[in-house]
Coordinates of C-alpha atoms in Angstrom, one line a residue:
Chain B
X1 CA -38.1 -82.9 -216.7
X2 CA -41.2 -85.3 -216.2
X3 CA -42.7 -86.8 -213.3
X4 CA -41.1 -89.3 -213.7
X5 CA -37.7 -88.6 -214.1
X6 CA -38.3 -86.3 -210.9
X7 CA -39.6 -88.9 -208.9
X8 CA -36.5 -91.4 -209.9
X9 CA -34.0 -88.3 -208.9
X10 CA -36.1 -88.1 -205.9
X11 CA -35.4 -91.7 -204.5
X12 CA -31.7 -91.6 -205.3
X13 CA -31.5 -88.6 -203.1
X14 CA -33.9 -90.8 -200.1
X15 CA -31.8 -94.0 -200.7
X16 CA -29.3 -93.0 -197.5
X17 CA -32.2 -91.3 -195.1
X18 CA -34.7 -94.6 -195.0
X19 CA -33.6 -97.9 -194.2
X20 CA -36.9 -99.0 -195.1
X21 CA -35.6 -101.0 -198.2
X22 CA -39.1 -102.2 -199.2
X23 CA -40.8 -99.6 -198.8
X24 CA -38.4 -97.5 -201.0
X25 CA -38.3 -100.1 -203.5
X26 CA -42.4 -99.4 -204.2
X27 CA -42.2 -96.3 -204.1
X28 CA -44.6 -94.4 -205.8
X29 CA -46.8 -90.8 -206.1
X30 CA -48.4 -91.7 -202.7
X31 CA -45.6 -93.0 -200.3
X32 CA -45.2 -90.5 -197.4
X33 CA -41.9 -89.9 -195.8
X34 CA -42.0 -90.5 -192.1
X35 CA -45.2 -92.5 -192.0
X36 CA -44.1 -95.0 -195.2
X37 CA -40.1 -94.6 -195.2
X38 CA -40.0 -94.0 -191.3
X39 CA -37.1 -91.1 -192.7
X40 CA -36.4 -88.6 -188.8
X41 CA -38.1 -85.5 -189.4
X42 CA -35.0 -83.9 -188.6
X43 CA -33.3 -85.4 -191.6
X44 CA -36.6 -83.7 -194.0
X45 CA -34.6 -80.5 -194.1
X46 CA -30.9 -82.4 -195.1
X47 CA -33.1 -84.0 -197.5
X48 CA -34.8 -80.9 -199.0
X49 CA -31.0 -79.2 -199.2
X50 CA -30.2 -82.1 -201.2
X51 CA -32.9 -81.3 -203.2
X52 CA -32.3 -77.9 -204.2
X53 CA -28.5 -78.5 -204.6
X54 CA -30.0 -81.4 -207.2
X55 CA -32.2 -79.2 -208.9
X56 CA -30.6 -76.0 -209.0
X57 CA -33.6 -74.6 -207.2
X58 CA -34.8 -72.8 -204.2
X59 CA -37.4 -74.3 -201.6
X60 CA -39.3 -71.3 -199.5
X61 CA -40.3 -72.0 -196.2
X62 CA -44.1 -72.3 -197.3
X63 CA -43.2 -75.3 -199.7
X64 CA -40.9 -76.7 -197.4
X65 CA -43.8 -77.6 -195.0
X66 CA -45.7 -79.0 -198.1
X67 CA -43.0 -81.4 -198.7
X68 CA -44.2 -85.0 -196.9
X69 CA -45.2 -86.9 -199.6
X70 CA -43.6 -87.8 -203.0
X71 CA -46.8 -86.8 -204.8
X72 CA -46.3 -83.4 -203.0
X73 CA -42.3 -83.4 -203.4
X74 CA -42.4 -83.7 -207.2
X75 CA -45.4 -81.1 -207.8
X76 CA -42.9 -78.6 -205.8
X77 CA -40.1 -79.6 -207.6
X78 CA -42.1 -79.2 -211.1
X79 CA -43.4 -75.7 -209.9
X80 CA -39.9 -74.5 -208.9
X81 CA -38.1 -75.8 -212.3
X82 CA -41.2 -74.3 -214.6
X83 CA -41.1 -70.9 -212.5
X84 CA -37.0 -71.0 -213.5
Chain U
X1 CA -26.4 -102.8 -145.1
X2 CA -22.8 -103.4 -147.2
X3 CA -22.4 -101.2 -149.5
X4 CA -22.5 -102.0 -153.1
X5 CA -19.1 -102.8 -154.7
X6 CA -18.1 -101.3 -158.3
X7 CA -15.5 -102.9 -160.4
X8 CA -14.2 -102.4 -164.1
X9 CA -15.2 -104.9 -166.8
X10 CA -15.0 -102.8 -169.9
X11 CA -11.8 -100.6 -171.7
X12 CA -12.1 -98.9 -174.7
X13 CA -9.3 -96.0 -175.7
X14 CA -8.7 -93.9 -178.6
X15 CA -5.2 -92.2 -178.3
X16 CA -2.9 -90.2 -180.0
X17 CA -0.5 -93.7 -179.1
X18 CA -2.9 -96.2 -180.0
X19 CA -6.7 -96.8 -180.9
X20 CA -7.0 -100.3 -180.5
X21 CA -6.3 -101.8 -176.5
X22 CA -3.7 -104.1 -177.7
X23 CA -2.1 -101.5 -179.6
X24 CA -2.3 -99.1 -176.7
X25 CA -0.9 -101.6 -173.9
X26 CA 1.5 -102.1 -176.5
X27 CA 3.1 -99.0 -176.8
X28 CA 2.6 -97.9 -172.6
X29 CA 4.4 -100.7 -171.9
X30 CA 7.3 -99.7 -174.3
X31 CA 6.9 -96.1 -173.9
X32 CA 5.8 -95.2 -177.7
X33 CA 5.0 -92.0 -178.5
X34 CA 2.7 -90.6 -180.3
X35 CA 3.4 -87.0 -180.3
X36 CA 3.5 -86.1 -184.0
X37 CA 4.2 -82.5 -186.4
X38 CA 1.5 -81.1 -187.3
X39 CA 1.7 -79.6 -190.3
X40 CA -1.4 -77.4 -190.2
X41 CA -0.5 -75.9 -187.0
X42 CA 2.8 -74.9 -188.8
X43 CA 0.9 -73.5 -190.9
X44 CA -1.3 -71.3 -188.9
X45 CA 1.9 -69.6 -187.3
X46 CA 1.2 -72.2 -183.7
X47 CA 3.6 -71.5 -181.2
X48 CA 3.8 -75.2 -180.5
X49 CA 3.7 -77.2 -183.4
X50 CA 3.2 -80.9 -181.9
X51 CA 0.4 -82.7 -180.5
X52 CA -0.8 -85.9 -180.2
X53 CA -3.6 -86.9 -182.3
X54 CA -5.3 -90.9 -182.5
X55 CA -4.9 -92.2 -186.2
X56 CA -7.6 -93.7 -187.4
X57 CA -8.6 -94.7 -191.2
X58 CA -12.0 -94.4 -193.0
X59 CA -12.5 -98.1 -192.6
X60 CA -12.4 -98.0 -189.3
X61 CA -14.5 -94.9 -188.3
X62 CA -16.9 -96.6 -191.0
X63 CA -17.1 -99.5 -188.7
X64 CA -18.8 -97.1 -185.9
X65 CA -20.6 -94.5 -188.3
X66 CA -23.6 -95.6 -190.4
X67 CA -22.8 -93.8 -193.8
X68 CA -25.5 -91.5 -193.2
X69 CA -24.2 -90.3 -189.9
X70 CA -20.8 -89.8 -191.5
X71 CA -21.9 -87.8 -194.4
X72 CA -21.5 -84.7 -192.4
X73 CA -19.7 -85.7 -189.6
X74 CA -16.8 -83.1 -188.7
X75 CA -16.7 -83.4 -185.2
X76 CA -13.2 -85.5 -184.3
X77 CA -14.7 -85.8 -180.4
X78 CA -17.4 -87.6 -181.3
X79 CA -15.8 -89.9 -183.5
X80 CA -12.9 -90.8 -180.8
X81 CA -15.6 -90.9 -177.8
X82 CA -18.1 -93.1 -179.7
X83 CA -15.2 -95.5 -181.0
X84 CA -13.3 -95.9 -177.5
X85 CA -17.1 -96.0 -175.6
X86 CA -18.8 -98.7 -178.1
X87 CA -14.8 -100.7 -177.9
X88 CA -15.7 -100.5 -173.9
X89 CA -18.7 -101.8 -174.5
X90 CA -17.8 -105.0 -176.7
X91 CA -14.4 -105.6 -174.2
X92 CA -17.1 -106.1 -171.6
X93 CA -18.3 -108.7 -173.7
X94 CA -21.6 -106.7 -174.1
X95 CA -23.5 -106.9 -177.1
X96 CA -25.3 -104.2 -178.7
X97 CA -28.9 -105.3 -178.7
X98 CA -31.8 -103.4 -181.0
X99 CA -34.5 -104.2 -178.9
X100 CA -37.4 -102.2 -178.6
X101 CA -37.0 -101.2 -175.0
X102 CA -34.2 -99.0 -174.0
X103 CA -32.0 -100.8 -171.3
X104 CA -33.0 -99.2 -167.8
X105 CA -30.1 -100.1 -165.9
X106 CA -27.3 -99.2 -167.6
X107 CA -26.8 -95.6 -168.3
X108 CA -23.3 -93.0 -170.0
X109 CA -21.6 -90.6 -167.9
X110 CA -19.3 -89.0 -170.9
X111 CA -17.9 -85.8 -170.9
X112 CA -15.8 -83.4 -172.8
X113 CA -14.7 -79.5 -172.9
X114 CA -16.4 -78.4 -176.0
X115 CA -17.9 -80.5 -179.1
X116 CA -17.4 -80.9 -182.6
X117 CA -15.1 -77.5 -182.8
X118 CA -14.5 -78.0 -186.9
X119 CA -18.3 -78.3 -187.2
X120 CA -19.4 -75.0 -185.1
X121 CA -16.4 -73.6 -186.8
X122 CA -18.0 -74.2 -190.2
X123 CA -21.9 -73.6 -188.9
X124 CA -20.6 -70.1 -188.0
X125 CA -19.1 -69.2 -191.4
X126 CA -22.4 -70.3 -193.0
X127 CA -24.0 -67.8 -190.5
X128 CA -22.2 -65.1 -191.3
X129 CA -22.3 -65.6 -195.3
X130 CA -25.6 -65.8 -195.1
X131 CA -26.6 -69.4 -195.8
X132 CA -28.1 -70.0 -192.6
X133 CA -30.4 -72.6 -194.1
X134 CA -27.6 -74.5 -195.5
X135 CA -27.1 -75.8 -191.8
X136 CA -29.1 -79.0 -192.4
X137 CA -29.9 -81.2 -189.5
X138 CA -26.6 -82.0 -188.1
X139 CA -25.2 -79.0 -186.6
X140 CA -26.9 -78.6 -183.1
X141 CA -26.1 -82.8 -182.2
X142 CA -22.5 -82.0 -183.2
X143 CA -21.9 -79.0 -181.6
X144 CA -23.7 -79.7 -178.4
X145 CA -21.6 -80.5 -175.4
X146 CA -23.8 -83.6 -174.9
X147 CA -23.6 -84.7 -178.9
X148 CA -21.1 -87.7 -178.2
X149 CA -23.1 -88.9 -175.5
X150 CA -26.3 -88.7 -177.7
X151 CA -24.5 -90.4 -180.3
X152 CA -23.4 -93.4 -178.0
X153 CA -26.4 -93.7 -175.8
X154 CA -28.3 -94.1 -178.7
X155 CA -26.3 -96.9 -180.2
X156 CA -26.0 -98.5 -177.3
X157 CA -29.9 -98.3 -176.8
X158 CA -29.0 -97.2 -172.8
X159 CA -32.2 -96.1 -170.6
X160 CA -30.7 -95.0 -167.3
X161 CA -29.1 -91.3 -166.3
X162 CA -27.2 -89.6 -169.9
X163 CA -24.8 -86.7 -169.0
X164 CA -21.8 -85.1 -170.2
X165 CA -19.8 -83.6 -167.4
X166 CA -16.9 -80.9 -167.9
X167 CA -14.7 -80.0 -165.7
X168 CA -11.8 -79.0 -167.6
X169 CA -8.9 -81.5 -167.3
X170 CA -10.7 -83.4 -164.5
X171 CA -13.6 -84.2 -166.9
X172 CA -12.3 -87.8 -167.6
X173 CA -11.7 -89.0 -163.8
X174 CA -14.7 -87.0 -163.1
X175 CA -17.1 -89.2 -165.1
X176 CA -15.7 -92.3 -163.6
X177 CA -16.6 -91.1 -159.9
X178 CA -19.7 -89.9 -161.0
X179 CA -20.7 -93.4 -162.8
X180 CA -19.6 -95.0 -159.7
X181 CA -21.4 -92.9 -157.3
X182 CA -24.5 -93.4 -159.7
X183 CA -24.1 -97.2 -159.1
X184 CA -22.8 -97.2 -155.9
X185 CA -26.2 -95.4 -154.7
X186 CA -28.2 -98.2 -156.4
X187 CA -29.7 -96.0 -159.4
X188 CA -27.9 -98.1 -162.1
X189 CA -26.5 -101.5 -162.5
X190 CA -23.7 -100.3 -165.0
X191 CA -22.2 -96.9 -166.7
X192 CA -20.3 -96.6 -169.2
X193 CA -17.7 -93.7 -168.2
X194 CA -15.1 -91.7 -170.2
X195 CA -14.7 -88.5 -171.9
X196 CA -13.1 -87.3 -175.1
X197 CA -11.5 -84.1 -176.6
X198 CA -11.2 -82.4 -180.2
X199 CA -8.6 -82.3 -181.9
X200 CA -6.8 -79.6 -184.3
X201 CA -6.3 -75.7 -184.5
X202 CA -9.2 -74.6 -183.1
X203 CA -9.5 -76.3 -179.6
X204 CA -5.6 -76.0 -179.6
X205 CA -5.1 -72.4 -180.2
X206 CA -6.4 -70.7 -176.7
X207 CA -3.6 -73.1 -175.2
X208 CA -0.8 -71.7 -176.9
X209 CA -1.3 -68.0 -177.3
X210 CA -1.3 -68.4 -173.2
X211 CA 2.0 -69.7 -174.2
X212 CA 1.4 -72.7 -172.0
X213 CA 2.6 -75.8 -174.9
X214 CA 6.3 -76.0 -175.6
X215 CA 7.6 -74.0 -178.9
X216 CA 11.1 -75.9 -178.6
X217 CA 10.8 -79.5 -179.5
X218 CA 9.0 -78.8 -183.1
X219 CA 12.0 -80.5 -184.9
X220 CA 11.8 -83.2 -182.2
X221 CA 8.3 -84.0 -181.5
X222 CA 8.5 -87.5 -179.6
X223 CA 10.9 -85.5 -177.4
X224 CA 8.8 -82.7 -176.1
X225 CA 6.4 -83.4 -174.2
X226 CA 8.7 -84.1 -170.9
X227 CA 7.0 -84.2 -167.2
X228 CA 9.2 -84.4 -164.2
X229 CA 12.3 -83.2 -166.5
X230 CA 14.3 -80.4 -166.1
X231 CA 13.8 -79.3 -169.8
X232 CA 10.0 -80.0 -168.9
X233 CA 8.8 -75.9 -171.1
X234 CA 5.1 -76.7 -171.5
X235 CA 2.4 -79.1 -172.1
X236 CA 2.2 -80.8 -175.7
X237 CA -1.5 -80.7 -176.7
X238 CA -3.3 -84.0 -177.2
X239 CA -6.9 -85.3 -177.8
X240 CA -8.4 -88.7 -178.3
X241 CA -11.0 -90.4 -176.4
X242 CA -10.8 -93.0 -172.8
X243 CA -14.3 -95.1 -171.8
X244 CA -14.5 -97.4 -169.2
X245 CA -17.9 -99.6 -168.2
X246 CA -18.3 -99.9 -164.5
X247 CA -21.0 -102.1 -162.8
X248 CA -21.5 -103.7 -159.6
X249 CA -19.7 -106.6 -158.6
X250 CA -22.9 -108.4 -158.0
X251 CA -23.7 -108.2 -161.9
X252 CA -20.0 -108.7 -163.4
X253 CA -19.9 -112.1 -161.5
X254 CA -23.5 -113.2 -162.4
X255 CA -22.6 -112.9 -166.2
X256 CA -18.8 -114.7 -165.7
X257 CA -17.4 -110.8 -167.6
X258 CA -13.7 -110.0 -166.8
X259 CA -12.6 -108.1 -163.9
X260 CA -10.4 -105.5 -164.8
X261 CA -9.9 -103.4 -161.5
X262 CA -12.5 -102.1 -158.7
X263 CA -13.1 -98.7 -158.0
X264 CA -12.7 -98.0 -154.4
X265 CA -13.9 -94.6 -154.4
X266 CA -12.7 -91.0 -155.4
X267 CA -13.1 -87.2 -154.5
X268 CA -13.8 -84.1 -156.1
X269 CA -13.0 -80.4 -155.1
X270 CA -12.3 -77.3 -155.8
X271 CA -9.9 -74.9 -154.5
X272 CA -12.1 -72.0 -155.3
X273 CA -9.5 -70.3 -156.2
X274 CA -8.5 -68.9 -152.9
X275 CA -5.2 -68.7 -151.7
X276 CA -2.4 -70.0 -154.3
X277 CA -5.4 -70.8 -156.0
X278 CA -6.6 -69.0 -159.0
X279 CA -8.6 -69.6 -162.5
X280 CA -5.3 -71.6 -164.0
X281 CA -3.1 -72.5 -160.4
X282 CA -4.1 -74.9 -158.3
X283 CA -4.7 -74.3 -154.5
X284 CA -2.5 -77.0 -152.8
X285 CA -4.5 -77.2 -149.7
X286 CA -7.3 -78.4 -152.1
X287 CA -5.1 -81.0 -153.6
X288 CA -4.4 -82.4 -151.0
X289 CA -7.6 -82.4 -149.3
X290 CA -8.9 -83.9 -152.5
X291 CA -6.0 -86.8 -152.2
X292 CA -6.8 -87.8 -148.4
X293 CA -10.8 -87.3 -148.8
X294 CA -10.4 -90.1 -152.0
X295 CA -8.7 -92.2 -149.8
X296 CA -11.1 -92.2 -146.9
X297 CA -13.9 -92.6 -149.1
X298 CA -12.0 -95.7 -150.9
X299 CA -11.6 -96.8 -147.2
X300 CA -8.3 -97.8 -147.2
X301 CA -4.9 -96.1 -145.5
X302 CA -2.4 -93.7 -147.4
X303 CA 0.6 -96.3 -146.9
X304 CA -1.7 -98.9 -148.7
X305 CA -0.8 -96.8 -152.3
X306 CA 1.7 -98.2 -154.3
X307 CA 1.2 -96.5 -157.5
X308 CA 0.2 -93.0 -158.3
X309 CA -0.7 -91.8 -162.0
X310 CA -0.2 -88.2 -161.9
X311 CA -2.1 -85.2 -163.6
X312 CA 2.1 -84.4 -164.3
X313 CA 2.1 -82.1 -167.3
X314 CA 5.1 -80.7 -167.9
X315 CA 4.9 -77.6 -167.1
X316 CA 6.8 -76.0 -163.8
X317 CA 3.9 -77.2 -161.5
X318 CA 5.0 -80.6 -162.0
X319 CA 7.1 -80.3 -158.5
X320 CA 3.9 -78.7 -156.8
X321 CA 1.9 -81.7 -157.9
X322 CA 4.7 -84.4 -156.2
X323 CA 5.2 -82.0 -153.1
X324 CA 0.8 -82.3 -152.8
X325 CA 1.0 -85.9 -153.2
X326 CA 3.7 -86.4 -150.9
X327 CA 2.3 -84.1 -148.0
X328 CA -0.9 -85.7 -148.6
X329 CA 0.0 -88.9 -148.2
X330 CA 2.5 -88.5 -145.5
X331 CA 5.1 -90.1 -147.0
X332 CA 9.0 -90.0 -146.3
X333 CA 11.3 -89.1 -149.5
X334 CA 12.1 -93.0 -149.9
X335 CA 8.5 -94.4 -149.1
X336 CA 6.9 -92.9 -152.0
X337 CA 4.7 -94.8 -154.1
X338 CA 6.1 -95.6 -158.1
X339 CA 5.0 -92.0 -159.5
X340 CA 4.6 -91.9 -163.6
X341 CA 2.9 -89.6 -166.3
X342 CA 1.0 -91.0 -169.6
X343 CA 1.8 -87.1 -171.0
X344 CA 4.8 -87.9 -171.9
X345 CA 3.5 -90.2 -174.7
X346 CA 0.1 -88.7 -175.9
X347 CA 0.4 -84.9 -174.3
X348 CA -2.1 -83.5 -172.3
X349 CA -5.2 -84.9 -174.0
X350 CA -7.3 -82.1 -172.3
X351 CA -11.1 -83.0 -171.1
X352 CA -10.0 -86.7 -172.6
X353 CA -6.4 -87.0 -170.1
X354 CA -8.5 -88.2 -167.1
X355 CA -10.2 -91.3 -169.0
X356 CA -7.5 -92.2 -171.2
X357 CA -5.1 -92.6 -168.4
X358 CA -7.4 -94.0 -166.4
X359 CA -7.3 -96.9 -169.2
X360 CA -4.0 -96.8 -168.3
X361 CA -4.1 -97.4 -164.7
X362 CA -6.3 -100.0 -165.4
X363 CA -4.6 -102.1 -167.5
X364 CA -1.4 -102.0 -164.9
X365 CA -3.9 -103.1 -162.1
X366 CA -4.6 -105.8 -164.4
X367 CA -1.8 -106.8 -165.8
X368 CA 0.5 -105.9 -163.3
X369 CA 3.1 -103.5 -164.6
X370 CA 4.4 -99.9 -163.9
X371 CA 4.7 -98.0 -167.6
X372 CA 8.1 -96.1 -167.9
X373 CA 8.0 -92.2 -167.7
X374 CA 9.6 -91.0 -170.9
X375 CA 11.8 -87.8 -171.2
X376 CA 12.5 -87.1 -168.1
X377 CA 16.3 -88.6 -168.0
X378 CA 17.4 -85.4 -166.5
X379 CA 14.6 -85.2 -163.9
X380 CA 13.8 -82.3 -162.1
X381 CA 16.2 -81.6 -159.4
X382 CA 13.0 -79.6 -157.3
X383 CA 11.3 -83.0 -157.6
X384 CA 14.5 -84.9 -156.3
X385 CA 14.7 -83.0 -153.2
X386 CA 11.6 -84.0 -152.6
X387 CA 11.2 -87.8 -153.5
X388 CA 13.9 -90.8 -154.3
X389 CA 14.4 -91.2 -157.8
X390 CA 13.6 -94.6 -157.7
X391 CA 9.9 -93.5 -157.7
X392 CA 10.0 -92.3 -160.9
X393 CA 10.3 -95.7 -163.2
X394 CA 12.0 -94.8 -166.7
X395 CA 11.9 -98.8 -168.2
X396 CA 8.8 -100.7 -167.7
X397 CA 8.5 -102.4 -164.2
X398 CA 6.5 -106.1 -164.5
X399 CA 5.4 -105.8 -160.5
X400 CA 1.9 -107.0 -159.9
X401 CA 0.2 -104.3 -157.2
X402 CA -2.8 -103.9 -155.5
X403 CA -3.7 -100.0 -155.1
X404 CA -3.0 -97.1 -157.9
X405 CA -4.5 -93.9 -156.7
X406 CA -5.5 -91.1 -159.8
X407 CA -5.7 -87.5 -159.9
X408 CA -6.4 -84.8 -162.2
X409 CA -6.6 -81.1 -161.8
X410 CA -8.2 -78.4 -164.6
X411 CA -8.3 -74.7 -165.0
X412 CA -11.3 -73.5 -163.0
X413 CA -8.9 -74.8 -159.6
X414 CA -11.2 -78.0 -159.7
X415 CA -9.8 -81.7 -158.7
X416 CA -10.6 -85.3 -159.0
X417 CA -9.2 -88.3 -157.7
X418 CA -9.8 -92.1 -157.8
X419 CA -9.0 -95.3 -155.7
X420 CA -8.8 -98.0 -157.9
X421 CA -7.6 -101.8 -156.6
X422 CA -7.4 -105.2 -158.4
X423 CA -9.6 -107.5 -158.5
X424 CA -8.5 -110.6 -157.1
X425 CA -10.3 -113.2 -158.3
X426 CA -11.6 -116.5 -156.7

């Protein structure tokens, strides 16, 4: 899976945390998630569970704190599926 | 300097009888039931197989739930608290405003027994397969006591005092004294007040195996839940959700809002259990000292009562209870007040029986009517000794009255009662 397609995966699973509609529209590499989609940090961890159920992967704690950013989400994500 | 008057401008009810307030006044009034079979407590091999339960579709708990907030949402007592307290709300003719400052002067006193009972249920079986970091995010605002008060306070956008109180089956008349004294001591212009209680197996199932709910009207469920009957053989589980918005009287009449009812004032005790009074009897010299301290502090004279809504559960103490009243108030066996029970309709709805039949009350005030006590045709011949039947209403009485007086009483030996008058208006 590319960047791209990750990224596109990635904002479906956003879509219901932000209702920054704008901002998710443009979203792109850089967007951040609490400062750009104004997503609860209490919601990054439902969010990261959606991820792994998505991608059939595990998230340690170490990456988990990594994960603000798309740019950063999607590197994760890419490490995770290539280590599989 | 006078003190500052509290009066009723908001209802809101989720109950096993009716989620909507036309539909509940409706079926009071008629003396509709909404005791149902419950086929999972069947199931589980429950004692009691009944219980009263609020029906409510997706549609409408969409209407309340943004579809984030409902994508995990298994807690029934938040659902029924945040629906009945944002319905309070609207009937107040309040609107909910997304400004950015919080509103300082209004504040939630909401309580319950326990919260979101299905979702710790589930939290715990995570736990112990070990997937604790399947949790997510939703667990702790569910399963805390104080999650349905989060959850409205927060959609309500309230900035004054947010507490849930618990005090067993006095919860619900609890929170509307303790809104009232928050007002009445001039820290908040209006409180929202009310509490709510789970449904299903799981709150459900301590109550039975003390072989306190009736196992003999499971073929008959609209049947058995009977206070003040001879056949009364147990309370009939309920759950569901009461909220009422109290503010002074000084603010209701600057914004023209309805006047349902003012609170007069109220009382709570505790028997500690001492004497007849233990963790699930109550001590009747606490009753009554409850009674006759509510109606000191509502100011008014025990003869001045004309309608009593009872804690009345069905259960053998249902004699007790009229005995405390009728020593309390001093009354002779034909000069009791009207008497009635809303448990014969929706069961004993637990931490939620207080609020949602203080809606109840409220709406009589109001509208000026007496709902009919159902299944109790063949009443108690301990409670006739002690009062005229006459009291005891069994068709719907269209009387308009001026003073109901509330109690209820929870495990724990703990008490609550409220004054509550109309509001005559001009």
């Amino acid at each position: 899976m590319d960047k791209t397609e990750i990224t596109q995966e990635l904002a479906t699973i956003i879509t219901p945390y932000t209702e920054e509609k704008t901002a998710l529209e443009s979203l792109d590499e850089n967007t951040d998630f609490i400062a750009d989609l104004k997503i609860n940090s209490a919601n990054l961890v439902d969010i990261i569970l959606d991820i792994e159920e998505k991608f059939s992967i595990v998230i340690d704690n170490d990456s988990m704190a990594q994960m603000l950013t798309v740019k950063d989400t999607v590197r994760i994500i890419q490490n995770k599926l290539n280590a599989g | 300097m006078d003190k500052i008057r509290v009066v009723i401008t908001g209802l809101g009810v989720c109950a096993p009888n009716g989620t909507t307030m036309d539909e509940f006044t409706q079926s009071i009034k008629n003396g509709i039931s909404g005791i149902r079979h419950q086929p999972d407590l069947e199931a589980l091999g429950f004692s009691c197989q009944i219980a009263g339960k609020p029906n409510l579709s997706e549609d409408r708990i969409g209407q309340y739930f943004s579809p984030l907030e409902l994508r995990n949402l298994n807690s029934t007592g938040i659902v029924y608290g945040v629906i009945a307290g944002l319905d309070a709300w609207k009937d107040a003719g309040l609107n909910i405003k997304h400004n950015e400052e919080p509103d300082w002067e209004s504040g939630s006193i909401f309580g319950t027994g326990t919260s979101g009972i299905d979702k710790f249920r589930w939290a715990i079986n995570k736990i112990d397969d070990l997937e604790i970091r399947k949790l997510g995010s939703s667990v702790v605002v569910q399963t805390m006591a104080s999650g349905v008060n989060a959850f409205i306070s927060g959609k309500l956008g309230l900035g004054n005092q947010i507490s849930t109180n618990s005090s067993a089956c006095a919860t619900g008349a609890e929170s509307i004294l303790m809104a009232f004294e928050r007002i009445q001591s001039g820290q908040a212009t209006r409180m929202l007040a009310g509490s709510t209680s789970d449904s299903g197996p799981y709150i459900w199932g301590g109550f039975d195996a003390m072989k306190v709910c009736t196992f003999k009207h499971n073929q008959e469920p609209e049947k058995g839940c009977r206070p003040m009957s001879a056949t009364a053989s147990g309370f009939v589980p309920g759950s569901g959700a009461g909220a009422l918005v109290l503010e002074t009287l000084e603010s209701a009449l600057a914004r023209n809002a309805k006047i349902y009812a003012e609170v007069l004032g109220g009382h709570v005790n505790s028997g500690g259990q001492r004497g007849l009074g233990t963790m699930t009897a109550p001590n009747p010299t606490a009753v009554q000292r409850c009674i006759t301290s509510a109606i000191k502090s509502a100011g008014i004279q025990a003869n001045e009562i004309e309608v009593i809504n009872g804690h009345l559960t069905a259960t053998s103490k249902d004699a007790l209870e009229i005995e405390n009243w009728k020593t309390a108030l001093g009354t002779s066996a034909d000069d009791f007040p009207y008497i009635n029970s809303l448990k014969g309709m929706v069961g004993h709805c637990i931490s939620a029986a207080g609020s949602i039949e203080c809606v109840a009350s409220v709406l009589e005030l109001d509208q000026g009517f007496i709902f009919p006590n159902i299944n109790c045709e063949d009443l108690n011949p301990e409670i006739t000794k002690l009062i005229n039947p006459k009291s005891i209403p069994q068709t719907l009485v269209n009387k308009s009255f001026n003073v109901l007086a509330k109690a209820s009483f929870g495990f724990g030996d703990v008490n609550a009662c409220l004054i509550l008058k109309k509001y005559n208006h001009g």
